Amino acid sequence: MSDAALRAVLKTQLADLQAQGLYKRERQIETPQGAVIRVAGREVINFCANNYLGLANNPEVVAAAHEGLKKFGYGLSSVRFICGTQTLHRDLEGEIAKFHGKDDTILYTSCFDANGGLFETILGEQDAVISDALNHASIIDGIRLCKAKRFRYQHADLADLERCLKEAEGCRLKLIATDSVFSMDGDLAPLPAICDLAERFGAAVMIDECHGTGHLGAGGRGAAEALGCLDRIDIITSTLGKTLGGSAGGFTTGPQEVVDFLRQRSRPYLFSNALTPSLAYASKTAIDLIHRSGDLRARLQENTKQLRGDLERAGFQVKPGQSPILPVMIGDAALAAKMADALLERGIYVIGFSFPVVPQGQARIRIQVSAAHTREHIDRAAKAFTEVGRELGII
Ligand SMILES: *Cc1c(COP(=O)(O)O)cnc(C)c1O
């Protein structure tokens, strides 16, 4: 294939994306991440970051990153098993395991890698993996790589999960895999009932806590803690790139044998560079902050309750859920995009999501509330939504 042919094929596909209104443009932020940011020279209130407790630019975390840089240097130029493991990596792995009450933890440079390197490593042809239909792309890709028999159940549908478990009977190992919080809908997986089914059918449970770690549950241990079944979950994957400081990095925590085997065989771990020292160092501080952040979690809940109530009273349809993700249902993709633009004009930064990220005809504005938002930020958002919603005939 010539270079011209490659360009021509991609040019057509890019034009298609534009024509369908699916082309993503990146707005450039001129400040650190926070409740208020500057975009194109204008200050706006940010309601689309995964910065649920506002730790992304927390002074203690920033100071720890500086200290880590000074003590342990900038980079390692090595994968973990050659010469890329510093004391701080094992410290952080220990802290995360303790935090979740698991045996051990293995760090990755992202949760995408943690999920990508999990299934094919621990499951073989004789095994079965049973996955929620709305799981994150990284779980889907991870499962694609593995040779186990694959079963998919309708989103959060326990009867359908049971059907899959019955079909998987006779397999050597059975692993149920689910997001704990679904990022586009803000709902929590029915984890206690999933654990009940797992016990009945002798299956293990793996959850991805990316949108739960740090801010859900009384101690910030995620949706599993919030739903009272943390000790019944076998394997947890999560990210350091959302609530826990928002930089980058991911992990898998669980039984010793699982973590030991991942260290021996998980490809994104074996064949990719070690986590940056300053980041690993600061993440330990972020976890320490999580232990002391009960007030921030309470503020997050209050903010979420306030904004959900305001929007519902104004007449918006907000998907029900227990997380700080508020999906405001619009329906039409073009209308959702128009609404997001009009909100930005009023200083409220949110994003409209449409097909293929969400089902056709279910376009929505996803609001992500943060503990860093003040009461005034929440009030301004509610006011702007109401004005724009009326202007566009949504409410
Ligand atoms: C964000 C996210 C990931 C990816 O995490 P990274 O550390 O950014 O790679 C994986 N799973 C879920 C459910 C997520 O929301």
mmCIF file of C-alpha atoms and ligand atoms in Angstrom:
data_model
loop_
_atom_site.group_PDB
_atom_site.id
_atom_site.type_symbol
_atom_site.label_atom_id
_atom_site.label_comp_id
_atom_site.label_asym_id
_atom_site.label_seq_id
_atom_site.Cartn_x
_atom_site.Cartn_y
_atom_site.Cartn_z
ATOM 1 C CA MET A 1 0.000 0.000 0.000
ATOM 2 C CA SER A 2 1.385 3.378 -0.950
ATOM 3 C CA ASP A 3 1.425 6.313 1.400
ATOM 4 C CA ALA A 4 -1.150 8.019 -0.836
ATOM 5 C CA ALA A 5 -3.533 5.073 -0.523
ATOM 6 C CA LEU A 6 -3.282 5.076 3.277
ATOM 7 C CA ARG A 7 -3.958 8.793 3.432
ATOM 8 C CA ALA A 8 -6.905 8.493 1.061
ATOM 9 C CA VAL A 9 -8.552 5.713 3.110
ATOM 10 C CA LEU A 10 -8.166 7.609 6.374
ATOM 11 C CA LYS A 11 -9.239 10.902 4.806
ATOM 12 C CA THR A 12 -12.559 9.312 3.844
ATOM 13 C CA GLN A 13 -13.034 7.913 7.338
ATOM 14 C CA LEU A 14 -12.200 11.252 8.938
ATOM 15 C CA ALA A 15 -14.708 12.985 6.665
ATOM 16 C CA ASP A 16 -17.327 10.387 7.663
ATOM 17 C CA LEU A 17 -16.743 11.143 11.344
ATOM 18 C CA GLN A 18 -17.127 14.853 10.665
ATOM 19 C CA ALA A 19 -20.312 14.302 8.645
ATOM 20 C CA GLN A 20 -21.843 12.206 11.433
ATOM 21 C CA GLY A 21 -20.947 14.785 14.070
ATOM 22 C CA LEU A 22 -18.679 12.240 15.809
ATOM 23 C CA TYR A 23 -15.399 14.056 15.310
ATOM 24 C CA LYS A 24 -13.851 14.927 18.666
ATOM 25 C CA ARG A 25 -12.110 18.253 19.084
ATOM 26 C CA GLU A 26 -9.856 18.786 22.074
ATOM 27 C CA ARG A 27 -10.208 21.985 24.025
ATOM 28 C CA GLN A 28 -6.917 23.268 25.388
ATOM 29 C CA ILE A 29 -6.830 24.104 29.077
ATOM 30 C CA GLU A 30 -4.412 26.841 30.092
ATOM 31 C CA THR A 31 -4.307 26.146 33.836
ATOM 32 C CA PRO A 32 -3.814 23.201 36.207
ATOM 33 C CA GLN A 33 -6.845 20.930 36.638
ATOM 34 C CA GLY A 34 -9.397 22.225 39.130
ATOM 35 C CA ALA A 35 -12.977 23.276 39.816
ATOM 36 C CA VAL A 36 -12.252 26.470 37.863
ATOM 37 C CA ILE A 37 -10.054 26.322 34.775
ATOM 38 C CA ARG A 38 -9.231 28.655 31.896
ATOM 39 C CA VAL A 39 -10.206 27.567 28.395
ATOM 40 C CA ALA A 40 -9.516 29.814 25.395
ATOM 41 C CA GLY A 41 -8.805 32.724 27.708
ATOM 42 C CA ARG A 42 -12.037 32.305 29.690
ATOM 43 C CA GLU A 43 -12.551 31.076 33.213
ATOM 44 C CA VAL A 44 -15.104 28.272 33.350
ATOM 45 C CA ILE A 45 -16.350 25.922 36.053
ATOM 46 C CA ASN A 46 -15.267 22.392 35.240
ATOM 47 C CA PHE A 47 -17.956 19.713 35.488
ATOM 48 C CA CYS A 48 -16.298 17.065 33.312
ATOM 49 C CA ALA A 49 -13.164 15.948 35.166
ATOM 50 C CA ASN A 50 -12.772 12.660 37.058
ATOM 51 C CA ASN A 51 -11.362 14.845 39.818
ATOM 52 C CA TYR A 52 -14.040 13.795 42.303
ATOM 53 C CA LEU A 53 -12.287 14.924 45.483
ATOM 54 C CA GLY A 54 -10.293 17.741 43.882
ATOM 55 C CA LEU A 55 -6.919 16.089 44.572
ATOM 56 C CA ALA A 56 -5.529 16.590 41.037
ATOM 57 C CA ASN A 57 -3.773 19.749 42.073
ATOM 58 C CA ASN A 58 -3.793 19.272 45.837
ATOM 59 C CA PRO A 59 -0.787 21.080 47.418
ATOM 60 C CA GLU A 60 0.244 18.022 49.488
ATOM 61 C CA VAL A 61 0.185 15.797 46.412
ATOM 62 C CA VAL A 62 2.133 18.347 44.352
ATOM 63 C CA ALA A 63 4.708 18.720 47.164
ATOM 64 C CA ALA A 64 5.070 14.928 47.378
ATOM 65 C CA ALA A 65 5.654 14.737 43.613
ATOM 66 C CA HIS A 66 8.461 17.301 43.984
ATOM 67 C CA GLU A 67 9.950 15.349 46.864
ATOM 68 C CA GLY A 68 9.725 12.087 44.935
ATOM 69 C CA LEU A 69 11.461 13.700 41.990
ATOM 70 C CA LYS A 70 14.279 14.922 44.248
ATOM 71 C CA LYS A 71 14.709 11.660 46.153
ATOM 72 C CA PHE A 72 14.196 9.123 43.363
ATOM 73 C CA GLY A 73 14.928 11.014 40.137
ATOM 74 C CA TYR A 74 12.945 11.536 37.001
ATOM 75 C CA GLY A 75 12.847 8.194 35.215
ATOM 76 C CA LEU A 76 13.960 4.581 35.456
ATOM 77 C CA SER A 77 14.623 3.548 31.864
ATOM 78 C CA SER A 78 13.672 0.005 32.752
ATOM 79 C CA VAL A 79 10.769 -2.352 33.160
ATOM 80 C CA ARG A 80 10.105 -3.434 36.727
ATOM 81 C CA PHE A 81 11.812 -6.831 36.693
ATOM 82 C CA ILE A 82 15.159 -5.675 35.266
ATOM 83 C CA CYS A 83 16.099 -2.567 37.239
ATOM 84 C CA GLY A 84 12.870 -0.586 37.447
ATOM 85 C CA THR A 85 11.638 -1.445 40.935
ATOM 86 C CA GLN A 86 12.426 1.151 43.572
ATOM 87 C CA THR A 87 11.514 0.839 47.225
ATOM 88 C CA LEU A 88 8.712 3.321 46.567
ATOM 89 C CA HIS A 89 7.007 0.994 44.073
ATOM 90 C CA ARG A 90 6.788 -1.788 46.629
ATOM 91 C CA ASP A 91 5.710 0.738 49.309
ATOM 92 C CA LEU A 92 2.845 1.930 47.108
ATOM 93 C CA GLU A 93 1.826 -1.634 46.216
ATOM 94 C CA GLY A 94 1.729 -2.482 49.911
ATOM 95 C CA GLU A 95 -0.348 0.598 50.736
ATOM 96 C CA ILE A 96 -2.898 -0.152 48.015
ATOM 97 C CA ALA A 97 -3.232 -3.787 49.130
ATOM 98 C CA LYS A 98 -3.750 -2.689 52.738
ATOM 99 C CA PHE A 99 -6.264 -0.059 51.617
ATOM 100 C CA HIS A 100 -8.396 -2.716 49.907
ATOM 101 C CA GLY A 101 -7.741 -5.482 52.422
ATOM 102 C CA LYS A 102 -6.126 -7.699 49.766
ATOM 103 C CA ASP A 103 -2.920 -9.782 49.807
ATOM 104 C CA ASP A 104 -0.862 -7.797 47.332
ATOM 105 C CA THR A 105 -0.962 -5.308 44.452
ATOM 106 C CA ILE A 106 0.762 -4.968 41.106
ATOM 107 C CA LEU A 107 1.205 -1.530 39.522
ATOM 108 C CA TYR A 108 0.759 -0.748 35.835
ATOM 109 C CA THR A 109 1.255 2.494 33.952
ATOM 110 C CA SER A 110 -2.530 2.697 33.493
ATOM 111 C CA CYS A 111 -5.685 0.829 34.429
ATOM 112 C CA PHE A 112 -6.135 0.250 30.719
ATOM 113 C CA ASP A 113 -2.968 -1.848 30.949
ATOM 114 C CA ALA A 114 -4.079 -3.508 34.198
ATOM 115 C CA ASN A 115 -7.260 -4.701 32.461
ATOM 116 C CA GLY A 116 -5.437 -5.454 29.219
ATOM 117 C CA GLY A 117 -2.947 -7.683 31.028
ATOM 118 C CA LEU A 118 -5.303 -9.479 33.415
ATOM 119 C CA PHE A 119 -7.573 -11.933 31.616
ATOM 120 C CA GLU A 120 -5.221 -13.568 29.120
ATOM 121 C CA THR A 121 -2.667 -14.046 31.884
ATOM 122 C CA ILE A 122 -4.815 -15.821 34.442
ATOM 123 C CA LEU A 123 -7.404 -17.572 32.231
ATOM 124 C CA GLY A 124 -6.896 -20.323 29.653
ATOM 125 C CA GLU A 125 -8.977 -22.254 27.141
ATOM 126 C CA GLN A 126 -10.665 -24.356 29.814
ATOM 127 C CA ASP A 127 -11.918 -21.260 31.644
ATOM 128 C CA ALA A 128 -14.824 -18.842 31.260
ATOM 129 C CA VAL A 129 -15.074 -15.075 31.586
ATOM 130 C CA ILE A 130 -18.504 -13.523 32.049
ATOM 131 C CA SER A 131 -18.739 -9.833 31.322
ATOM 132 C CA ASP A 132 -21.330 -7.039 31.697
ATOM 133 C CA ALA A 133 -22.384 -5.692 28.280
ATOM 134 C CA LEU A 134 -21.511 -2.114 29.264
ATOM 135 C CA ASN A 135 -18.022 -2.791 30.627
ATOM 136 C CA HIS A 136 -15.220 -0.341 29.879
ATOM 137 C CA ALA A 137 -13.299 -0.657 26.606
ATOM 138 C CA SER A 138 -10.181 -1.852 28.447
ATOM 139 C CA ILE A 139 -12.050 -4.836 29.931
ATOM 140 C CA ILE A 140 -13.516 -5.637 26.524
ATOM 141 C CA ASP A 141 -10.065 -5.492 24.911
ATOM 142 C CA GLY A 142 -8.501 -7.495 27.741
ATOM 143 C CA ILE A 143 -11.123 -10.198 27.297
ATOM 144 C CA ARG A 144 -10.591 -10.194 23.520
ATOM 145 C CA LEU A 145 -6.964 -11.107 24.118
ATOM 146 C CA CYS A 146 -7.742 -14.111 26.296
ATOM 147 C CA LYS A 147 -8.515 -17.645 25.178
ATOM 148 C CA ALA A 148 -11.202 -18.360 27.763
ATOM 149 C CA LYS A 149 -14.807 -18.913 26.677
ATOM 150 C CA ARG A 150 -16.579 -15.553 26.643
ATOM 151 C CA PHE A 151 -20.056 -14.836 27.939
ATOM 152 C CA ARG A 152 -21.759 -11.448 27.955
ATOM 153 C CA TYR A 153 -24.752 -10.609 30.125
ATOM 154 C CA GLN A 154 -27.177 -7.716 29.646
ATOM 155 C CA HIS A 155 -26.142 -4.713 31.682
ATOM 156 C CA ALA A 156 -26.623 -5.362 35.434
ATOM 157 C CA ASP A 157 -29.134 -8.114 34.603
ATOM 158 C CA LEU A 158 -28.815 -10.818 37.271
ATOM 159 C CA ALA A 159 -31.097 -13.307 35.511
ATOM 160 C CA ASP A 160 -28.972 -13.018 32.394
ATOM 161 C CA LEU A 161 -25.792 -13.372 34.459
ATOM 162 C CA GLU A 162 -27.253 -16.554 35.937
ATOM 163 C CA ARG A 163 -27.960 -17.852 32.427
ATOM 164 C CA CYS A 164 -24.290 -17.257 31.529
ATOM 165 C CA LEU A 165 -23.063 -18.970 34.691
ATOM 166 C CA LYS A 166 -25.202 -22.008 33.865
ATOM 167 C CA GLU A 167 -23.841 -22.095 30.326
ATOM 168 C CA ALA A 168 -20.313 -21.848 31.714
ATOM 169 C CA GLU A 169 -20.788 -24.835 34.013
ATOM 170 C CA GLY A 170 -18.060 -27.398 33.481
ATOM 171 C CA CYS A 171 -15.396 -24.774 32.817
ATOM 172 C CA ARG A 172 -12.320 -25.023 35.061
ATOM 173 C CA LEU A 173 -12.438 -21.423 36.300
ATOM 174 C CA LYS A 174 -15.249 -18.897 35.986
ATOM 175 C CA LEU A 175 -14.559 -15.179 36.373
ATOM 176 C CA ILE A 176 -17.284 -12.528 36.441
ATOM 177 C CA ALA A 177 -15.959 -9.138 35.294
ATOM 178 C CA THR A 178 -17.762 -5.835 35.816
ATOM 179 C CA ASP A 179 -17.212 -2.118 36.189
ATOM 180 C CA SER A 180 -18.263 -1.183 39.724
ATOM 181 C CA VAL A 181 -19.495 2.229 38.537
ATOM 182 C CA PHE A 182 -20.600 2.665 34.927
ATOM 183 C CA SER A 183 -19.157 5.907 33.701
ATOM 184 C CA MET A 184 -21.811 6.910 31.161
ATOM 185 C CA ASP A 185 -24.817 6.067 33.372
ATOM 186 C CA GLY A 186 -23.425 6.689 36.841
ATOM 187 C CA ASP A 187 -25.052 3.521 38.193
ATOM 188 C CA LEU A 188 -23.383 0.969 40.464
ATOM 189 C CA ALA A 189 -23.186 -2.721 39.579
ATOM 190 C CA PRO A 190 -25.422 -4.853 41.875
ATOM 191 C CA LEU A 191 -22.312 -6.251 43.547
ATOM 192 C CA PRO A 192 -23.812 -8.070 46.567
ATOM 193 C CA ALA A 193 -26.194 -10.016 44.306
ATOM 194 C CA ILE A 194 -23.374 -10.691 41.840
ATOM 195 C CA CYS A 195 -21.296 -12.087 44.722
ATOM 196 C CA ASP A 196 -24.240 -14.291 45.777
ATOM 197 C CA LEU A 197 -24.462 -15.741 42.272
ATOM 198 C CA ALA A 198 -20.696 -16.158 42.115
ATOM 199 C CA GLU A 199 -20.781 -18.159 45.339
ATOM 200 C CA ARG A 200 -23.631 -20.337 44.107
ATOM 201 C CA PHE A 201 -21.827 -21.165 40.881
ATOM 202 C CA GLY A 202 -18.269 -21.268 42.225
ATOM 203 C CA ALA A 203 -17.129 -18.234 40.232
ATOM 204 C CA ALA A 204 -14.638 -15.509 41.146
ATOM 205 C CA VAL A 205 -15.497 -11.794 40.876
ATOM 206 C CA MET A 206 -13.321 -9.096 39.325
ATOM 207 C CA ILE A 207 -14.375 -5.442 39.449
ATOM 208 C CA ASP A 208 -12.958 -2.291 37.889
ATOM 209 C CA GLU A 209 -13.239 0.481 40.502
ATOM 210 C CA CYS A 210 -11.903 3.374 38.385
ATOM 211 C CA HIS A 211 -14.939 5.576 39.014
ATOM 212 C CA GLY A 212 -15.286 4.488 42.643
ATOM 213 C CA THR A 213 -11.809 4.411 44.206
ATOM 214 C CA GLY A 214 -11.188 7.258 46.610
ATOM 215 C CA HIS A 215 -14.636 8.815 46.784
ATOM 216 C CA LEU A 216 -17.220 6.031 47.219
ATOM 217 C CA GLY A 217 -17.670 4.147 50.480
ATOM 218 C CA ALA A 218 -17.142 5.503 53.979
ATOM 219 C CA GLY A 219 -13.367 4.991 53.709
ATOM 220 C CA GLY A 220 -13.089 5.770 49.994
ATOM 221 C CA ARG A 221 -12.465 2.120 49.116
ATOM 222 C CA GLY A 222 -14.934 2.266 46.269
ATOM 223 C CA ALA A 223 -18.355 0.994 45.273
ATOM 224 C CA ALA A 224 -17.625 -2.405 46.825
ATOM 225 C CA GLU A 225 -17.199 -0.731 50.196
ATOM 226 C CA ALA A 226 -20.283 1.425 49.644
ATOM 227 C CA LEU A 227 -22.307 -1.722 48.924
ATOM 228 C CA GLY A 228 -20.784 -3.616 51.851
ATOM 229 C CA CYS A 229 -19.078 -6.428 49.920
ATOM 230 C CA LEU A 230 -15.415 -5.418 49.616
ATOM 231 C CA ASP A 231 -14.244 -8.668 51.249
ATOM 232 C CA ARG A 232 -16.310 -10.745 48.819
ATOM 233 C CA ILE A 233 -14.608 -9.304 45.723
ATOM 234 C CA ASP A 234 -11.624 -11.366 44.575
ATOM 235 C CA ILE A 235 -9.802 -9.037 42.195
ATOM 236 C CA ILE A 236 -9.978 -5.241 41.923
ATOM 237 C CA THR A 237 -8.441 -3.134 39.181
ATOM 238 C CA SER A 238 -8.366 0.632 39.425
ATOM 239 C CA THR A 239 -6.577 3.808 38.409
ATOM 240 C CA LEU A 240 -4.344 6.429 39.984
ATOM 241 C CA GLY A 241 -5.532 8.729 37.196
ATOM 242 C CA LYS A 242 -8.904 9.751 38.574
ATOM 243 C CA THR A 243 -9.655 10.468 42.246
ATOM 244 C CA LEU A 244 -6.209 9.417 43.536
ATOM 245 C CA GLY A 245 -4.413 12.529 42.286
ATOM 246 C CA GLY A 246 -5.447 12.205 38.662
ATOM 247 C CA SER A 247 -2.002 11.746 37.150
ATOM 248 C CA ALA A 248 -1.536 8.280 35.644
ATOM 249 C CA GLY A 249 -1.060 4.678 36.648
ATOM 250 C CA GLY A 250 -3.224 1.714 37.475
ATOM 251 C CA PHE A 251 -3.186 -1.423 39.556
ATOM 252 C CA THR A 252 -4.575 -4.872 40.162
ATOM 253 C CA THR A 253 -5.047 -5.951 43.758
ATOM 254 C CA GLY A 254 -6.130 -9.376 44.964
ATOM 255 C CA PRO A 255 -4.955 -12.822 46.084
ATOM 256 C CA GLN A 256 -1.181 -13.362 46.364
ATOM 257 C CA GLU A 257 -1.096 -16.043 43.665
ATOM 258 C CA VAL A 258 -2.902 -13.783 41.195
ATOM 259 C CA VAL A 259 -0.492 -10.889 41.781
ATOM 260 C CA ASP A 260 2.556 -13.177 41.751
ATOM 261 C CA PHE A 261 1.491 -14.754 38.482
ATOM 262 C CA LEU A 262 0.734 -11.372 36.881
ATOM 263 C CA ARG A 263 4.265 -10.246 37.777
ATOM 264 C CA GLN A 264 5.618 -13.295 35.942
ATOM 265 C CA ARG A 265 3.418 -13.234 32.886
ATOM 266 C CA SER A 266 1.315 -10.074 32.420
ATOM 267 C CA ARG A 267 2.502 -8.535 29.146
ATOM 268 C CA PRO A 268 1.819 -4.799 29.768
ATOM 269 C CA TYR A 269 3.742 -5.204 33.056
ATOM 270 C CA LEU A 270 6.666 -7.189 31.658
ATOM 271 C CA PHE A 271 7.130 -5.239 28.455
ATOM 272 C CA SER A 272 6.470 -1.649 29.491
ATOM 273 C CA ASN A 273 8.387 0.866 31.574
ATOM 274 C CA ALA A 274 8.034 1.154 35.356
ATOM 275 C CA LEU A 275 5.727 3.791 36.826
ATOM 276 C CA THR A 276 7.457 7.206 37.067
ATOM 277 C CA PRO A 277 9.027 7.599 40.537
ATOM 278 C CA SER A 278 7.524 11.016 41.370
ATOM 279 C CA LEU A 279 4.089 9.746 40.397
ATOM 280 C CA ALA A 280 4.353 6.608 42.511
ATOM 281 C CA TYR A 281 5.640 8.666 45.428
ATOM 282 C CA ALA A 282 2.812 11.236 45.159
ATOM 283 C CA SER A 283 0.201 8.491 44.811
ATOM 284 C CA LYS A 284 1.142 7.247 48.254
ATOM 285 C CA THR A 285 0.400 10.699 49.608
ATOM 286 C CA ALA A 286 -2.890 10.706 47.675
ATOM 287 C CA ILE A 287 -3.908 7.457 49.391
ATOM 288 C CA ASP A 288 -2.884 8.885 52.723
ATOM 289 C CA LEU A 289 -5.115 11.879 51.936
ATOM 290 C CA ILE A 290 -7.995 9.519 51.107
ATOM 291 C CA HIS A 291 -7.768 8.181 54.660
ATOM 292 C CA ARG A 292 -8.198 11.768 55.915
ATOM 293 C CA SER A 293 -10.825 12.835 53.367
ATOM 294 C CA GLY A 294 -14.072 11.938 55.073
ATOM 295 C CA ASP A 295 -15.081 15.598 54.949
ATOM 296 C CA LEU A 296 -14.383 15.783 51.205
ATOM 297 C CA ARG A 297 -16.496 12.669 50.572
ATOM 298 C CA ALA A 298 -19.315 14.238 52.600
ATOM 299 C CA ARG A 299 -18.994 17.471 50.591
ATOM 300 C CA LEU A 300 -19.056 15.498 47.337
ATOM 301 C CA GLN A 301 -22.268 13.766 48.402
ATOM 302 C CA GLU A 302 -23.833 17.053 49.423
ATOM 303 C CA ASN A 303 -22.863 18.742 46.147
ATOM 304 C CA THR A 304 -24.190 15.813 44.142
ATOM 305 C CA LYS A 305 -27.476 15.743 46.033
ATOM 306 C CA GLN A 306 -27.880 19.497 45.648
ATOM 307 C CA LEU A 307 -27.241 19.589 41.898
ATOM 308 C CA ARG A 308 -29.319 16.469 41.171
ATOM 309 C CA GLY A 309 -32.223 17.972 43.129
ATOM 310 C CA ASP A 310 -31.917 21.353 41.386
ATOM 311 C CA LEU A 311 -31.887 19.754 37.931
ATOM 312 C CA GLU A 312 -34.786 17.417 38.682
ATOM 313 C CA ARG A 313 -36.857 20.272 40.098
ATOM 314 C CA ALA A 314 -36.124 22.263 36.926
ATOM 315 C CA GLY A 315 -37.638 19.395 34.944
ATOM 316 C CA PHE A 316 -34.564 17.610 33.614
ATOM 317 C CA GLN A 317 -34.466 13.851 33.361
ATOM 318 C CA VAL A 318 -31.394 12.764 35.338
ATOM 319 C CA LYS A 319 -30.564 9.042 35.341
ATOM 320 C CA PRO A 320 -30.847 7.645 38.871
ATOM 321 C CA GLY A 321 -27.686 6.484 40.613
ATOM 322 C CA GLN A 322 -25.520 6.744 43.723
ATOM 323 C CA SER A 323 -22.386 8.200 42.152
ATOM 324 C CA PRO A 324 -21.310 11.796 41.474
ATOM 325 C CA ILE A 325 -21.923 11.165 37.765
ATOM 326 C CA LEU A 326 -25.160 12.885 36.718
ATOM 327 C CA PRO A 327 -26.309 11.927 33.199
ATOM 328 C CA VAL A 328 -28.780 14.579 32.016
ATOM 329 C CA MET A 329 -30.748 12.838 29.277
ATOM 330 C CA ILE A 330 -31.305 14.870 26.100
ATOM 331 C CA GLY A 331 -31.952 12.209 23.440
ATOM 332 C CA ASP A 332 -30.894 13.933 20.229
ATOM 333 C CA ALA A 333 -27.116 14.050 19.598
ATOM 334 C CA ALA A 334 -27.080 17.442 17.870
ATOM 335 C CA LEU A 335 -29.188 18.950 20.648
ATOM 336 C CA ALA A 336 -26.857 17.579 23.334
ATOM 337 C CA ALA A 337 -23.851 19.096 21.531
ATOM 338 C CA LYS A 338 -25.668 22.419 21.169
ATOM 339 C CA MET A 339 -26.552 22.397 24.847
ATOM 340 C CA ALA A 340 -22.936 21.748 25.885
ATOM 341 C CA ASP A 341 -21.774 24.654 23.687
ATOM 342 C CA ALA A 342 -24.403 26.988 25.128
ATOM 343 C CA LEU A 343 -23.401 25.972 28.679
ATOM 344 C CA LEU A 344 -19.740 26.686 27.957
ATOM 345 C CA GLU A 345 -20.816 30.144 26.746
ATOM 346 C CA ARG A 346 -22.257 30.600 30.235
ATOM 347 C CA GLY A 347 -19.064 29.404 31.881
ATOM 348 C CA ILE A 348 -20.108 25.799 32.600
ATOM 349 C CA TYR A 349 -17.811 23.204 31.055
ATOM 350 C CA VAL A 350 -19.615 19.921 30.336
ATOM 351 C CA ILE A 351 -19.530 17.475 27.434
ATOM 352 C CA GLY A 352 -22.359 15.990 25.414
ATOM 353 C CA PHE A 353 -22.042 12.250 24.762
ATOM 354 C CA SER A 354 -23.710 10.525 21.854
ATOM 355 C CA PHE A 355 -23.537 7.342 19.788
ATOM 356 C CA PRO A 356 -21.382 5.213 19.733
ATOM 357 C CA VAL A 357 -20.306 6.062 23.297
ATOM 358 C CA VAL A 358 -23.954 5.708 24.411
ATOM 359 C CA PRO A 359 -26.866 4.004 22.578
ATOM 360 C CA GLN A 360 -28.447 5.740 19.593
ATOM 361 C CA GLY A 361 -31.110 8.252 20.618
ATOM 362 C CA GLN A 362 -29.837 8.443 24.214
ATOM 363 C CA ALA A 363 -27.496 11.413 23.900
ATOM 364 C CA ARG A 364 -26.809 13.092 27.185
ATOM 365 C CA ILE A 365 -24.790 15.692 29.037
ATOM 366 C CA ARG A 366 -22.650 14.002 31.660
ATOM 367 C CA ILE A 367 -22.034 16.132 34.726
ATOM 368 C CA GLN A 368 -19.257 15.061 37.068
ATOM 369 C CA VAL A 369 -19.543 16.674 40.462
ATOM 370 C CA SER A 370 -16.465 17.319 42.628
ATOM 371 C CA ALA A 371 -15.840 18.056 46.286
ATOM 372 C CA ALA A 372 -13.828 21.001 44.962
ATOM 373 C CA HIS A 373 -17.028 22.683 43.744
ATOM 374 C CA THR A 374 -18.370 25.347 46.056
ATOM 375 C CA ARG A 375 -22.045 25.945 46.703
ATOM 376 C CA GLU A 376 -21.787 28.926 44.353
ATOM 377 C CA HIS A 377 -20.420 26.708 41.547
ATOM 378 C CA ILE A 378 -23.337 24.313 42.005
ATOM 379 C CA ASP A 379 -25.870 27.153 42.013
ATOM 380 C CA ARG A 380 -24.352 28.666 38.874
ATOM 381 C CA ALA A 381 -24.487 25.305 37.091
ATOM 382 C CA ALA A 382 -28.133 24.753 38.044
ATOM 383 C CA LYS A 383 -29.030 28.253 36.849
ATOM 384 C CA ALA A 384 -27.172 27.881 33.531
ATOM 385 C CA PHE A 385 -28.737 24.451 32.867
ATOM 386 C CA THR A 386 -32.198 25.822 33.562
ATOM 387 C CA GLU A 387 -31.736 28.854 31.274
ATOM 388 C CA VAL A 388 -30.226 26.857 28.423
ATOM 389 C CA GLY A 389 -32.730 24.012 28.874
ATOM 390 C CA ARG A 390 -35.614 26.464 28.485
ATOM 391 C CA GLU A 391 -34.013 28.218 25.519
ATOM 392 C CA LEU A 392 -33.591 24.922 23.694
ATOM 393 C CA GLY A 393 -37.019 23.632 24.655
ATOM 394 C CA ILE A 394 -35.655 20.689 26.641
ATOM 395 C CA ILE A 395 -37.556 21.570 29.810
HETATM 396 C C1 LIG B 1 -10.751 5.503 33.214
HETATM 397 C C2 LIG B 1 -11.060 4.072 33.200
HETATM 398 C C3 LIG B 1 -10.091 3.127 32.845
HETATM 399 C C4 LIG B 1 -8.743 3.523 32.349
HETATM 400 O O1 LIG B 1 -7.936 4.019 33.370
HETATM 401 P P1 LIG B 1 -6.517 4.665 33.011
HETATM 402 O O2 LIG B 1 -5.722 4.523 34.238
HETATM 403 O O3 LIG B 1 -6.791 6.060 32.601
HETATM 404 O O4 LIG B 1 -5.970 3.852 31.873
HETATM 405 C C5 LIG B 1 -10.415 1.789 32.957
HETATM 406 N N1 LIG B 1 -11.630 1.381 33.365
HETATM 407 C C6 LIG B 1 -12.604 2.272 33.683
HETATM 408 C C7 LIG B 1 -13.939 1.782 34.138
HETATM 409 C C8 LIG B 1 -12.350 3.640 33.597
HETATM 410 O O5 LIG B 1 -13.309 4.504 33.894
#
